[in-house]
PDB file of N, CA and C in Angstrom:
ATOM      1  N   UNK U  14     108.491 161.449 109.555  1.00 81.00           N
ATOM      2  CA  UNK U  14     108.620 160.347 110.544  1.00 81.00           C
ATOM      3  C   UNK U  14     109.262 159.463 110.647  1.00 81.00           C
ATOM      4  N   UNK U  15     109.783 159.126 108.934  1.00 85.00           N
ATOM      5  CA  UNK U  15     110.760 157.791 108.726  1.00 85.00           C
ATOM      6  C   UNK U  15     112.062 158.384 109.378  1.00 85.00           C
ATOM      7  N   UNK U  16     112.294 159.849 108.590  1.00 85.00           N
ATOM      8  CA  UNK U  16     113.921 160.375 109.036  1.00 85.00           C
ATOM      9  C   UNK U  16     113.857 160.407 110.584  1.00 85.00           C
ATOM     10  N   UNK U  17     112.840 160.810 111.292  1.00 83.00           N
ATOM     11  CA  UNK U  17     112.920 160.811 112.665  1.00 83.00           C
ATOM     12  C   UNK U  17     113.053 159.843 113.753  1.00 83.00           C
ATOM     13  N   UNK U  18     112.235 158.596 112.943  1.00 88.00           N
ATOM     14  CA  UNK U  18     113.283 157.142 113.565  1.00 88.00           C
ATOM     15  C   UNK U  18     114.757 156.778 112.804  1.00 88.00           C
ATOM     16  N   UNK U  19     114.907 157.250 111.711  1.00 88.00           N
ATOM     17  CA  UNK U  19     116.421 157.201 111.476  1.00 88.00           C
ATOM     18  C   UNK U  19     117.179 158.037 112.754  1.00 88.00           C
ATOM     19  N   UNK U  20     117.082 159.171 112.651  1.00 85.00           N
ATOM     20  CA  UNK U  20     118.133 160.094 113.582  1.00 85.00           C
ATOM     21  C   UNK U  20     117.619 159.561 115.067  1.00 85.00           C
ATOM     22  N   UNK U  21     116.623 158.659 115.728  1.00 86.00           N
ATOM     23  CA  UNK U  21     116.870 158.053 117.289  1.00 86.00           C
ATOM     24  C   UNK U  21     117.449 156.861 116.882  1.00 86.00           C
ATOM     25  N   UNK U  22     117.938 156.168 116.280  1.00 90.00           N
ATOM     26  CA  UNK U  22     118.394 155.025 115.844  1.00 90.00           C
ATOM     27  C   UNK U  22     117.646 153.650 115.383  1.00 90.00           C
ATOM     28  N   UNK U  23     116.417 154.208 115.630  1.00 92.00           N
ATOM     29  CA  UNK U  23     115.329 152.996 115.564  1.00 92.00           C
ATOM     30  C   UNK U  23     115.453 151.976 114.390  1.00 92.00           C
ATOM     31  N   UNK U  24     115.631 153.073 113.338  1.00 93.00           N
ATOM     32  CA  UNK U  24     115.826 152.371 111.944  1.00 93.00           C
ATOM     33  C   UNK U  24     117.413 152.815 111.504  1.00 93.00           C
ATOM     34  N   UNK U  25     118.034 151.893 111.209  1.00 94.00           N
ATOM     35  CA  UNK U  25     119.104 151.628 110.106  1.00 94.00           C
ATOM     36  C   UNK U  25     119.267 151.634 109.026  1.00 94.00           C
ATOM     37  N   UNK U  26     120.502 151.723 108.051  1.00 90.00           N
ATOM     38  CA  UNK U  26     120.534 151.579 106.793  1.00 90.00           C
ATOM     39  C   UNK U  26     121.940 150.354 106.883  1.00 90.00           C
ATOM     40  N   UNK U  27     121.446 149.146 105.924  1.00 88.00           N
ATOM     41  CA  UNK U  27     122.471 148.319 106.434  1.00 88.00           C
ATOM     42  C   UNK U  27     122.553 147.395 104.921  1.00 88.00           C
ATOM     43  N   UNK U  28     123.660 147.971 104.044  1.00 88.00           N
ATOM     44  CA  UNK U  28     123.360 147.681 102.677  1.00 88.00           C
ATOM     45  C   UNK U  28     122.872 148.678 101.659  1.00 88.00           C
ATOM     46  N   UNK U  29     121.648 148.019 100.915  1.00 88.00           N
ATOM     47  CA  UNK U  29     120.964 148.956 100.117  1.00 88.00           C
ATOM     48  C   UNK U  29     119.523 149.204 100.726  1.00 88.00           C
ATOM     49  N   UNK U  30     119.121 148.464 102.197  1.00 92.00           N
ATOM     50  CA  UNK U  30     117.899 148.456 102.410  1.00 92.00           C
ATOM     51  C   UNK U  30     118.174 148.442 104.201  1.00 92.00           C
ATOM     52  N   UNK U  31     116.558 148.795 104.787  1.00 92.00           N
ATOM     53  CA  UNK U  31     116.965 149.535 105.736  1.00 92.00           C
ATOM     54  C   UNK U  31     116.085 148.246 106.918  1.00 92.00           C
ATOM     55  N   UNK U  32     116.904 148.325 108.659  1.00 92.00           N
ATOM     56  CA  UNK U  32     116.159 147.344 109.186  1.00 92.00           C
ATOM     57  C   UNK U  32     115.860 148.001 110.511  1.00 92.00           C
ATOM     58  N   UNK U  33     115.470 147.333 111.693  1.00 93.00           N
ATOM     59  CA  UNK U  33     115.168 148.156 112.895  1.00 93.00           C
ATOM     60  C   UNK U  33     115.939 147.527 114.122  1.00 93.00           C
ATOM     61  N   UNK U  34     116.072 148.322 115.219  1.00 94.00           N
ATOM     62  CA  UNK U  34     116.742 147.814 115.763  1.00 94.00           C
ATOM     63  C   UNK U  34     115.941 147.642 117.286  1.00 94.00           C
ATOM     64  N   UNK U  35     116.786 147.565 118.142  1.00 93.00           N
ATOM     65  CA  UNK U  35     115.842 147.653 119.361  1.00 93.00           C
ATOM     66  C   UNK U  35     114.743 148.706 120.126  1.00 93.00           C
ATOM     67  N   UNK U  36     115.964 149.885 119.679  1.00 93.00           N
ATOM     68  CA  UNK U  36     115.212 151.052 120.272  1.00 93.00           C
ATOM     69  C   UNK U  36     113.626 151.298 119.423  1.00 93.00           C
ATOM     70  N   UNK U  37     113.340 150.026 118.500  1.00 91.00           N
ATOM     71  CA  UNK U  37     112.075 150.772 117.874  1.00 91.00           C
ATOM     72  C   UNK U  37     111.045 150.569 118.714  1.00 91.00           C
ATOM     73  N   UNK U  38     111.202 149.556 119.909  1.00 91.00           N
ATOM     74  CA  UNK U  38     110.284 149.447 120.780  1.00 91.00           C
ATOM     75  C   UNK U  38     110.115 150.158 121.734  1.00 91.00           C
ATOM     76  N   UNK U  39     110.748 151.148 121.870  1.00 90.00           N
ATOM     77  CA  UNK U  39     110.692 152.539 122.970  1.00 90.00           C
ATOM     78  C   UNK U  39     110.150 153.576 122.072  1.00 90.00           C
ATOM     79  N   UNK U  40     109.655 153.468 121.070  1.00 86.00           N
ATOM     80  CA  UNK U  40     109.479 154.724 119.882  1.00 86.00           C
ATOM     81  C   UNK U  40     108.611 155.301 120.053  1.00 86.00           C
ATOM     82  N   UNK U  41     107.916 156.655 120.293  1.00 85.00           N
ATOM     83  CA  UNK U  41     106.730 156.887 120.833  1.00 85.00           C
ATOM     84  C   UNK U  41     105.950 158.005 119.345  1.00 85.00           C
ATOM     85  N   UNK U  42     104.886 157.253 118.982  1.00 82.00           N
ATOM     86  CA  UNK U  42     104.620 158.216 117.439  1.00 82.00           C
ATOM     87  C   UNK U  42     103.939 159.287 117.394  1.00 82.00           C
ATOM     88  N   UNK U  43     104.434 160.693 117.674  1.00 84.00           N
ATOM     89  CA  UNK U  43     103.461 161.569 117.933  1.00 84.00           C
ATOM     90  C   UNK U  43     102.057 162.067 117.068  1.00 84.00           C
ATOM     91  N   UNK U  44     101.191 161.994 117.945  1.00 89.00           N
ATOM     92  CA  UNK U  44      99.419 162.289 116.912  1.00 89.00           C
ATOM     93  C   UNK U  44      99.433 162.722 116.237  1.00 89.00           C
ATOM     94  N   UNK U  45     100.719 163.796 115.598  1.00 92.00           N
ATOM     95  CA  UNK U  45      99.696 164.791 114.318  1.00 92.00           C
ATOM     96  C   UNK U  45     101.443 165.258 114.140  1.00 92.00           C
ATOM     97  N   UNK U  46     101.343 165.262 112.699  1.00 87.00           N
ATOM     98  CA  UNK U  46     102.474 166.053 111.788  1.00 87.00           C
ATOM     99  C   UNK U  46     103.154 167.192 112.327  1.00 87.00           C
ATOM    100  N   UNK U  47     102.032 167.987 112.955  1.00 89.00           N
ATOM    101  CA  UNK U  47     102.799 168.986 113.710  1.00 89.00           C
ATOM    102  C   UNK U  47     103.454 168.382 114.723  1.00 89.00           C
ATOM    103  N   UNK U  48     103.314 167.756 115.442  1.00 89.00           N
ATOM    104  CA  UNK U  48     104.062 167.029 116.920  1.00 89.00           C
ATOM    105  C   UNK U  48     105.362 166.365 116.281  1.00 89.00           C
ATOM    106  N   UNK U  49     105.222 165.793 114.619  1.00 86.00           N
ATOM    107  CA  UNK U  49     106.482 165.509 114.369  1.00 86.00           C
ATOM    108  C   UNK U  49     107.328 166.696 113.998  1.00 86.00           C
ATOM    109  N   UNK U  50     107.153 167.701 113.573  1.00 87.00           N
ATOM    110  CA  UNK U  50     108.094 168.883 112.802  1.00 87.00           C
ATOM    111  C   UNK U  50     108.680 169.295 114.377  1.00 87.00           C
ATOM    112  N   UNK U  51     107.680 169.360 115.439  1.00 88.00           N
ATOM    113  CA  UNK U  51     107.586 170.106 116.367  1.00 88.00           C
ATOM    114  C   UNK U  51     108.827 169.248 117.362  1.00 88.00           C
ATOM    115  N   UNK U  52     108.908 168.237 117.387  1.00 86.00           N
ATOM    116  CA  UNK U  52     110.155 167.467 117.946  1.00 86.00           C
ATOM    117  C   UNK U  52     111.048 167.228 117.137  1.00 86.00           C
ATOM    118  N   UNK U  53     111.128 167.621 115.917  1.00 86.00           N
ATOM    119  CA  UNK U  53     112.740 167.633 114.742  1.00 86.00           C
ATOM    120  C   UNK U  53     112.906 168.987 114.822  1.00 86.00           C
ATOM    121  N   UNK U  54     112.361 169.805 114.856  1.00 89.00           N
ATOM    122  CA  UNK U  54     112.863 171.603 115.104  1.00 89.00           C
ATOM    123  C   UNK U  54     113.237 171.318 116.375  1.00 89.00           C
ATOM    124  N   UNK U  55     113.094 170.583 117.753  1.00 89.00           N
ATOM    125  CA  UNK U  55     113.493 170.878 119.024  1.00 89.00           C
ATOM    126  C   UNK U  55     114.664 170.566 119.177  1.00 89.00           C
ATOM    127  N   UNK U  56     115.275 169.116 117.977  1.00 87.00           N
ATOM    128  CA  UNK U  56     116.480 168.716 118.253  1.00 87.00           C
ATOM    129  C   UNK U  56     117.761 169.418 117.545  1.00 87.00           C
ATOM    130  N   UNK U  57     117.374 170.357 117.006  1.00 89.00           N
ATOM    131  CA  UNK U  57     118.241 171.223 115.993  1.00 89.00           C
ATOM    132  C   UNK U  57     119.278 172.377 117.108  1.00 89.00           C
ATOM    133  N   UNK U  58     120.030 172.461 116.390  1.00 89.00           N
ATOM    134  CA  UNK U  58     121.353 173.457 117.653  1.00 89.00           C
ATOM    135  C   UNK U  58     120.238 175.034 117.598  1.00 89.00           C
ATOM    136  N   UNK U  59     120.490 175.765 118.900  1.00 87.00           N
ATOM    137  CA  UNK U  59     119.886 176.822 119.042  1.00 87.00           C
ATOM    138  C   UNK U  59     119.969 177.898 117.699  1.00 87.00           C
ATOM    139  N   UNK U  60     121.547 177.741 117.184  1.00 82.00           N
ATOM    140  CA  UNK U  60     121.174 179.110 116.038  1.00 82.00           C
ATOM    141  C   UNK U  60     120.161 178.384 115.216  1.00 82.00           C
ATOM    142  N   UNK U  61     120.197 177.227 114.837  1.00 84.00           N
ATOM    143  CA  UNK U  61     119.310 176.737 113.276  1.00 84.00           C
ATOM    144  C   UNK U  61     118.179 176.632 113.756  1.00 84.00           C
ATOM    145  N   UNK U  62     117.463 176.680 114.989  1.00 87.00           N
ATOM    146  CA  UNK U  62     115.874 176.943 115.714  1.00 87.00           C
ATOM    147  C   UNK U  62     115.661 177.981 115.242  1.00 87.00           C
ATOM    148  N   UNK U  63     116.452 179.269 115.700  1.00 82.00           N
ATOM    149  CA  UNK U  63     116.459 180.463 115.422  1.00 82.00           C
ATOM    150  C   UNK U  63     115.894 180.635 114.391  1.00 82.00           C
ATOM    151  N   UNK U  64     117.073 180.506 113.393  1.00 83.00           N
ATOM    152  CA  UNK U  64     116.792 180.756 111.864  1.00 83.00           C
ATOM    153  C   UNK U  64     115.457 180.063 111.432  1.00 83.00           C
ATOM    154  N   UNK U  65     114.915 178.953 111.764  1.00 86.00           N
ATOM    155  CA  UNK U  65     113.903 178.323 111.434  1.00 86.00           C
ATOM    156  C   UNK U  65     112.288 179.629 112.055  1.00 86.00           C
ATOM    157  N   UNK U  66     112.817 179.571 112.949  1.00 83.00           N
ATOM    158  CA  UNK U  66     111.443 180.681 113.780  1.00 83.00           C
ATOM    159  C   UNK U  66     111.726 181.701 112.518  1.00 83.00           C
ATOM    160  N   UNK U  67     112.270 182.573 112.626  1.00 81.00           N
ATOM    161  CA  UNK U  67     112.531 183.666 111.610  1.00 81.00           C
ATOM    162  C   UNK U  67     111.835 183.404 110.319  1.00 81.00           C
ATOM    163  N   UNK U  68     112.415 182.211 109.729  1.00 84.00           N
ATOM    164  CA  UNK U  68     111.558 182.167 108.341  1.00 84.00           C
ATOM    165  C   UNK U  68     110.227 181.549 108.354  1.00 84.00           C
ATOM    166  N   UNK U  69     109.675 181.224 109.362  1.00 84.00           N
ATOM    167  CA  UNK U  69     108.212 180.537 109.754  1.00 84.00           C
ATOM    168  C   UNK U  69     107.572 181.934 109.748  1.00 84.00           C
ATOM    169  N   UNK U  70     108.133 183.123 109.865  1.00 81.00           N
ATOM    170  CA  UNK U  70     107.305 184.224 110.197  1.00 81.00           C
ATOM    171  C   UNK U  70     107.388 184.963 108.697  1.00 81.00           C
ATOM    172  N   UNK U  71     108.274 184.765 108.204  1.00 82.00           N
ATOM    173  CA  UNK U  71     108.696 185.394 106.735  1.00 82.00           C
ATOM    174  C   UNK U  71     107.584 184.825 105.865  1.00 82.00           C
ATOM    175  N   UNK U  72     107.471 183.228 105.971  1.00 81.00           N
ATOM    176  CA  UNK U  72     106.500 182.593 105.010  1.00 81.00           C
ATOM    177  C   UNK U  72     107.128 181.366 104.118  1.00 81.00           C
ATOM    178  N   UNK U  73     106.294 180.785 103.765  1.00 82.00           N
ATOM    179  CA  UNK U  73     106.566 179.985 102.693  1.00 82.00           C
ATOM    180  C   UNK U  73     107.363 179.833 101.978  1.00 82.00           C
ATOM    181  N   UNK U  74     107.592 180.904 100.828  1.00 83.00           N
ATOM    182  CA  UNK U  74     108.498 181.474 100.030  1.00 83.00           C
ATOM    183  C   UNK U  74     109.338 182.454 100.305  1.00 83.00           C
ATOM    184  N   UNK U  75     110.468 182.464  99.605  1.00 80.00           N
ATOM    185  CA  UNK U  75     111.347 183.786  99.748  1.00 80.00           C
ATOM    186  C   UNK U  75     112.631 183.495  99.453  1.00 80.00           C
ATOM    187  N   UNK U  76     113.047 184.741  99.136  1.00 83.00           N
ATOM    188  CA  UNK U  76     114.903 185.002  98.529  1.00 83.00           C
ATOM    189  C   UNK U  76     115.683 184.544  99.935  1.00 83.00           C
ATOM    190  N   UNK U  77     116.599 184.127  99.819  1.00 81.00           N
ATOM    191  CA  UNK U  77     117.544 184.142 100.998  1.00 81.00           C
ATOM    192  C   UNK U  77     118.039 185.523 101.293  1.00 81.00           C
ATOM    193  N   UNK U  78     118.219 185.997 100.267  1.00 83.00           N
ATOM    194  CA  UNK U  78     118.580 187.695 100.833  1.00 83.00           C
ATOM    195  C   UNK U  78     118.116 188.412 102.325  1.00 83.00           C
ATOM    196  N   UNK U  79     116.414 188.097 101.759  1.00 80.00           N
ATOM    197  CA  UNK U  79     115.578 188.368 102.903  1.00 80.00           C
ATOM    198  C   UNK U  79     115.404 188.362 104.176  1.00 80.00           C
ATOM    199  N   UNK U  80     115.819 186.917 104.190  1.00 78.00           N
ATOM    200  CA  UNK U  80     116.136 186.191 105.472  1.00 78.00           C
ATOM    201  C   UNK U  80     117.282 186.536 106.146  1.00 78.00           C
ATOM    202  N   UNK U  81     118.143 186.285 105.048  1.00 78.00           N
ATOM    203  CA  UNK U  81     119.686 187.268 105.864  1.00 78.00           C
ATOM    204  C   UNK U  81     119.019 188.372 106.494  1.00 78.00           C
ATOM    205  N   UNK U  82     118.739 189.635 105.899  1.00 76.00           N
ATOM    206  CA  UNK U  82     118.663 190.407 106.260  1.00 76.00           C
ATOM    207  C   UNK U  82     117.310 191.267 107.613  1.00 76.00           C
ATOM    208  N   UNK U  83     116.600 189.997 107.623  1.00 73.00           N
ATOM    209  CA  UNK U  83     115.359 190.277 108.780  1.00 73.00           C
ATOM    210  C   UNK U  83     116.178 189.595 110.017  1.00 73.00           C
ATOM    211  N   UNK U  84     116.964 188.238 109.535  1.00 72.00           N
ATOM    212  CA  UNK U  84     117.914 187.559 110.874  1.00 72.00           C
ATOM    213  C   UNK U  84     119.209 188.056 110.931  1.00 72.00           C
ATOM    214  N   UNK U  85     119.299 188.994 110.745  1.00 71.00           N
ATOM    215  CA  UNK U  85     121.015 189.522 110.920  1.00 71.00           C
ATOM    216  C   UNK U  85     121.203 189.573 112.459  1.00 71.00           C
ATOM    217  N   UNK U  86     120.564 189.588 113.371  1.00 58.00           N
ATOM    218  CA  UNK U  86     120.865 188.986 114.734  1.00 58.00           C
ATOM    219  C   UNK U  86     121.708 187.633 115.033  1.00 58.00           C
ATOM    220  N   UNK U  87     121.471 186.516 114.205  1.00 60.00           N
ATOM    221  CA  UNK U  87     121.913 185.859 114.055  1.00 60.00           C
ATOM    222  C   UNK U  87     123.063 185.693 113.324  1.00 60.00           C
ATOM    223  N   UNK U  88     124.215 185.174 114.060  1.00 57.00           N
ATOM    224  CA  UNK U  88     125.786 185.190 113.896  1.00 57.00           C
ATOM    225  C   UNK U  88     126.039 184.409 112.773  1.00 57.00           C
ATOM    226  N   UNK U  89     126.407 184.732 111.636  1.00 56.00           N
ATOM    227  CA  UNK U  89     127.283 183.765 111.112  1.00 56.00           C
ATOM    228  C   UNK U  89     126.070 183.135 109.998  1.00 56.00           C
ATOM    229  N   UNK U  90     124.874 184.053 110.081  1.00 53.00           N
ATOM    230  CA  UNK U  90     123.981 183.501 108.808  1.00 53.00           C
ATOM    231  C   UNK U  90     124.071 182.861 107.794  1.00 53.00           C
ATOM    232  N   UNK U  91     124.700 183.544 106.994  1.00 51.00           N
ATOM    233  CA  UNK U  91     125.495 183.294 105.845  1.00 51.00           C
ATOM    234  C   UNK U  91     126.333 181.567 105.452  1.00 51.00           C
ATOM    235  N   UNK U  92     126.147 181.299 106.892  1.00 58.00           N
ATOM    236  CA  UNK U  92     127.039 179.983 106.645  1.00 58.00           C
ATOM    237  C   UNK U  92     125.976 178.685 106.616  1.00 58.00           C
ATOM    238  N   UNK U  93     124.631 179.153 106.895  1.00 59.00           N
ATOM    239  CA  UNK U  93     123.353 178.184 106.968  1.00 59.00           C
ATOM    240  C   UNK U  93     122.979 177.884 105.303  1.00 59.00           C
ATOM    241  N   UNK U  94     123.055 176.163 105.127  1.00 60.00           N
ATOM    242  CA  UNK U  94     122.397 176.362 103.840  1.00 60.00           C
ATOM    243  C   UNK U  94     121.023 176.387 103.833  1.00 60.00           C
ATOM    244  N   UNK U  95     120.426 177.572 102.612  1.00 60.00           N
ATOM    245  CA  UNK U  95     119.288 178.005 102.643  1.00 60.00           C
ATOM    246  C   UNK U  95     118.354 177.507 101.598  1.00 60.00           C
ATOM    247  N   UNK U  96     117.295 176.421 102.025  1.00 52.00           N
ATOM    248  CA  UNK U  96     116.489 175.646 100.723  1.00 52.00           C
ATOM    249  C   UNK U  96     115.264 176.471  99.995  1.00 52.00           C
ATOM    250  N   UNK U  97     114.718 175.970  99.853  1.00 43.00           N
ATOM    251  CA  UNK U  97     113.186 176.228  99.470  1.00 43.00           C
ATOM    252  C   UNK U  97     111.985 175.546  99.906  1.00 43.00           C
TER     253      UNK U  97
END
């Protein structure tokens, strides 16, 4: 949720601490973690969203080579950073 607030510009980092901006007043907090995740995924670029969808079908843990094979239809997949 904090990362979402930072991405929306409602929270900014000033020096070694964080502060809020006027945008904090317009923030709508999603009622569930699932809603937070969906909102963040919706803001991704289309190719990245497609990659997330493919990865979610594979499961929680997988090797990047498996994702690359399954998502061969996504252009330039080898350039996407993959994490665990």
